[in-house]
Coordinates of C-alpha atoms in Angstrom, one line a residue:
X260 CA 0.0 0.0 0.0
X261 CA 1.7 3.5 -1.1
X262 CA 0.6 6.9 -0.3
X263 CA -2.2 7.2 -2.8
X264 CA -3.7 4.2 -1.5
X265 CA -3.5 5.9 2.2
X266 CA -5.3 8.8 0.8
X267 CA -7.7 7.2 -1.2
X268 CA -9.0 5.3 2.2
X269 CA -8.4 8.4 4.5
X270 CA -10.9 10.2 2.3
X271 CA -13.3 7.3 1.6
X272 CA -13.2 6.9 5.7
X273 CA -14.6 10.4 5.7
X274 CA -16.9 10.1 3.1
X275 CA -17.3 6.5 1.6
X276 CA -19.8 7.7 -1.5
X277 CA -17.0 10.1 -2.8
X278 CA -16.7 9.4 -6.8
X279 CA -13.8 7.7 -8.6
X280 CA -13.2 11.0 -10.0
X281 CA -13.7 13.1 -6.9
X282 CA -10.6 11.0 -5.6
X283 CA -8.8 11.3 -8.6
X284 CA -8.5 15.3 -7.9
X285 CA -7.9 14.9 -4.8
X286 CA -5.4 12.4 -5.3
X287 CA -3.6 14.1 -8.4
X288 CA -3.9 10.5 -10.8
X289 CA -7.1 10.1 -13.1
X290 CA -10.3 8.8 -12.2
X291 CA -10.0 5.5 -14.0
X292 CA -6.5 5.1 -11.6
X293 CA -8.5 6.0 -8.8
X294 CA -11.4 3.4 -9.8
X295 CA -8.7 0.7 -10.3
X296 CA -6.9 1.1 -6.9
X297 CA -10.1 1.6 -5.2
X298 CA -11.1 -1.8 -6.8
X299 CA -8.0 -3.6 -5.6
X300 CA -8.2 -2.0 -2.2
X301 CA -11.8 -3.6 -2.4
X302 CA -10.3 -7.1 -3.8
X303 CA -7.9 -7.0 -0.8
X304 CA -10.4 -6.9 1.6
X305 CA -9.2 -3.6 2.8
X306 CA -12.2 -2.0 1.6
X307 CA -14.6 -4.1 3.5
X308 CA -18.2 -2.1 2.6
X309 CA -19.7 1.0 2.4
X310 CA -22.3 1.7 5.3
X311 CA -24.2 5.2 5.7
X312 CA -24.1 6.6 9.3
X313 CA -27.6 6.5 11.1
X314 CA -28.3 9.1 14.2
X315 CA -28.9 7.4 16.8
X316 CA -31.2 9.8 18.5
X317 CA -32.8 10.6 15.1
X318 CA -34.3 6.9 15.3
X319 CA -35.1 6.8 18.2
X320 CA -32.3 5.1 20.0
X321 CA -31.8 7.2 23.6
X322 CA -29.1 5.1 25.3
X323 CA -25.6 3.8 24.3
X324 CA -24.0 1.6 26.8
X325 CA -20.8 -1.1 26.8
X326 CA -21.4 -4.2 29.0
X327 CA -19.2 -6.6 30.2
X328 CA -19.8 -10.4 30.6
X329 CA -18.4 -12.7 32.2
X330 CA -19.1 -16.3 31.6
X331 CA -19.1 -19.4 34.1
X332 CA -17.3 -22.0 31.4
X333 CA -14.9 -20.8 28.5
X334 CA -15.6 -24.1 26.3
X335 CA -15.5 -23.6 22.2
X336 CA -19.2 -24.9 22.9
X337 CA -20.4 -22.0 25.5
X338 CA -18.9 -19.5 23.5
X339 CA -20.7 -20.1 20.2
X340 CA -23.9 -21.2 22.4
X341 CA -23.5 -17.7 23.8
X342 CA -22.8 -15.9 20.4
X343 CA -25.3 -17.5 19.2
X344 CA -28.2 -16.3 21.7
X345 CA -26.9 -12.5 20.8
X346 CA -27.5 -12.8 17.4
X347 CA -31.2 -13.0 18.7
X348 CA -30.9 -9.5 20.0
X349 CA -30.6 -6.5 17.3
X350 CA -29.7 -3.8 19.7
X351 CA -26.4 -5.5 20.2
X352 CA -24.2 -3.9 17.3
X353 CA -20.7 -4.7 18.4
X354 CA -19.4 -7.9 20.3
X355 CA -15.7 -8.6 21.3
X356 CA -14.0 -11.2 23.2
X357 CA -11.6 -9.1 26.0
X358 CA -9.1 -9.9 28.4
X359 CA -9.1 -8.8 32.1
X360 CA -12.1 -9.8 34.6
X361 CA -14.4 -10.2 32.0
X362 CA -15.0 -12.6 29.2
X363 CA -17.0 -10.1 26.5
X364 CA -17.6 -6.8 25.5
X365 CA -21.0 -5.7 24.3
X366 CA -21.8 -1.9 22.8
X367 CA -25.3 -1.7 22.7
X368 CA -27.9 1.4 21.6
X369 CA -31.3 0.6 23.1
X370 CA -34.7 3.3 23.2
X371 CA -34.5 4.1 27.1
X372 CA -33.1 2.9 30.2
X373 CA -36.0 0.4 30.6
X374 CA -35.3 -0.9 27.5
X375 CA -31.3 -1.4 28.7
X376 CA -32.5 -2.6 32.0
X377 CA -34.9 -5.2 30.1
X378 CA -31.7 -6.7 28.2
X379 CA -29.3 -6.7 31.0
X380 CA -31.9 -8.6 33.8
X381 CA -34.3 -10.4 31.6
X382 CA -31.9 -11.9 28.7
X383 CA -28.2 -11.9 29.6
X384 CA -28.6 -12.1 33.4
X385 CA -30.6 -15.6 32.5
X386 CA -28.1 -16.8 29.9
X387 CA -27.3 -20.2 31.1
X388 CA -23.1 -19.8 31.1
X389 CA -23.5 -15.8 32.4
X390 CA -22.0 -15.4 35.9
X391 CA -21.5 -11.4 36.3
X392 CA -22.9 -8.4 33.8
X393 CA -21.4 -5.0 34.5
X394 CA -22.9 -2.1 32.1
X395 CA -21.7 1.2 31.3
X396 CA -24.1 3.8 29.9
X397 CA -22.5 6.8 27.6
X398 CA -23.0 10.2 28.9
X399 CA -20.9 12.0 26.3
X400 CA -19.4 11.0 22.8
X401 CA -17.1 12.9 22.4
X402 CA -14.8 11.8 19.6
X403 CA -17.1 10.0 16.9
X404 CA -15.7 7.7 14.5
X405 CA -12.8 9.6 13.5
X406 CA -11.1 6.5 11.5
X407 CA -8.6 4.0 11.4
X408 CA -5.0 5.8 11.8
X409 CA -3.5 5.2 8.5
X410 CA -0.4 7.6 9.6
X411 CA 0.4 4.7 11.5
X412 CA -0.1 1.4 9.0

């Protein structure tokens, strides 16, 4: 990956329905260059998709929050029978597996508090392999999706 290619994803990070052409000028190389590498870059995977970005608040989504799990057994078996029961639940947008005290990390956007409270007490608190759920709701974001640091790749 040279330096067009950083720029061409720096500014597609910003704005992923920028034009071939669009990134051409920016880039100083021709739009059919700039469709080419942006094809590769695609090819390569490192272009994984193009997603618009949804307000939260606009639809009706009040609370963020990040919630650790931590599970009873750590079997292959547990985890994909836990992965699996979160698939069921569409306000869970982001799962990873951590280290420290707990097993997973959960971001979550739900309508209200109740609607948090519902998810944490009534579906992972009963989760057969769940033994502790600690959640943290977002006050402030403060620094919003500012992209992958390419100065450093």
């Amino acid at each position: 990956m040279d330096q067009i290619d950083k720029k061409i994803l720096e500014i597609l990070q910003k704005r992923g329905n920028t034009t071939n052409a669009e990134l051409g000028e920016a880039c100083f190389i021709s739009t059919s260059q700039a469709g080419r590498r942006r094809q590769r870059l695609e090819q390569l995977g490192t272009l994984q998709r193009y997603q618009a970005k949804l307000s939260p608040k606009a639809i009706g989504l009040g609370v963020q929050a990040f919630i650790q799990v931590s599970m009873k057994a750590h079997s292959a078996e547990a985890a994909t029978e836990f992965q699996t029961l979160l698939d069921a639940r569409p306000e869970i947008i982001n799962l990873w597996t951590i280290t420290g005290a707990a097993d997973y990390l959960l971001q979550v956007y739900c309508q209200d508090l109740e609607a948090l409270n519902d998810l944490v007490h009534h579906f992972l608190l009963r989760a057969p392999s769940v033994t502790h759920v600690e959640s943290q709701i977002v006050m402030n974001h403060l620094l919003k999706d500012r992209g992958l640091p390419l100065s450093q790749a």
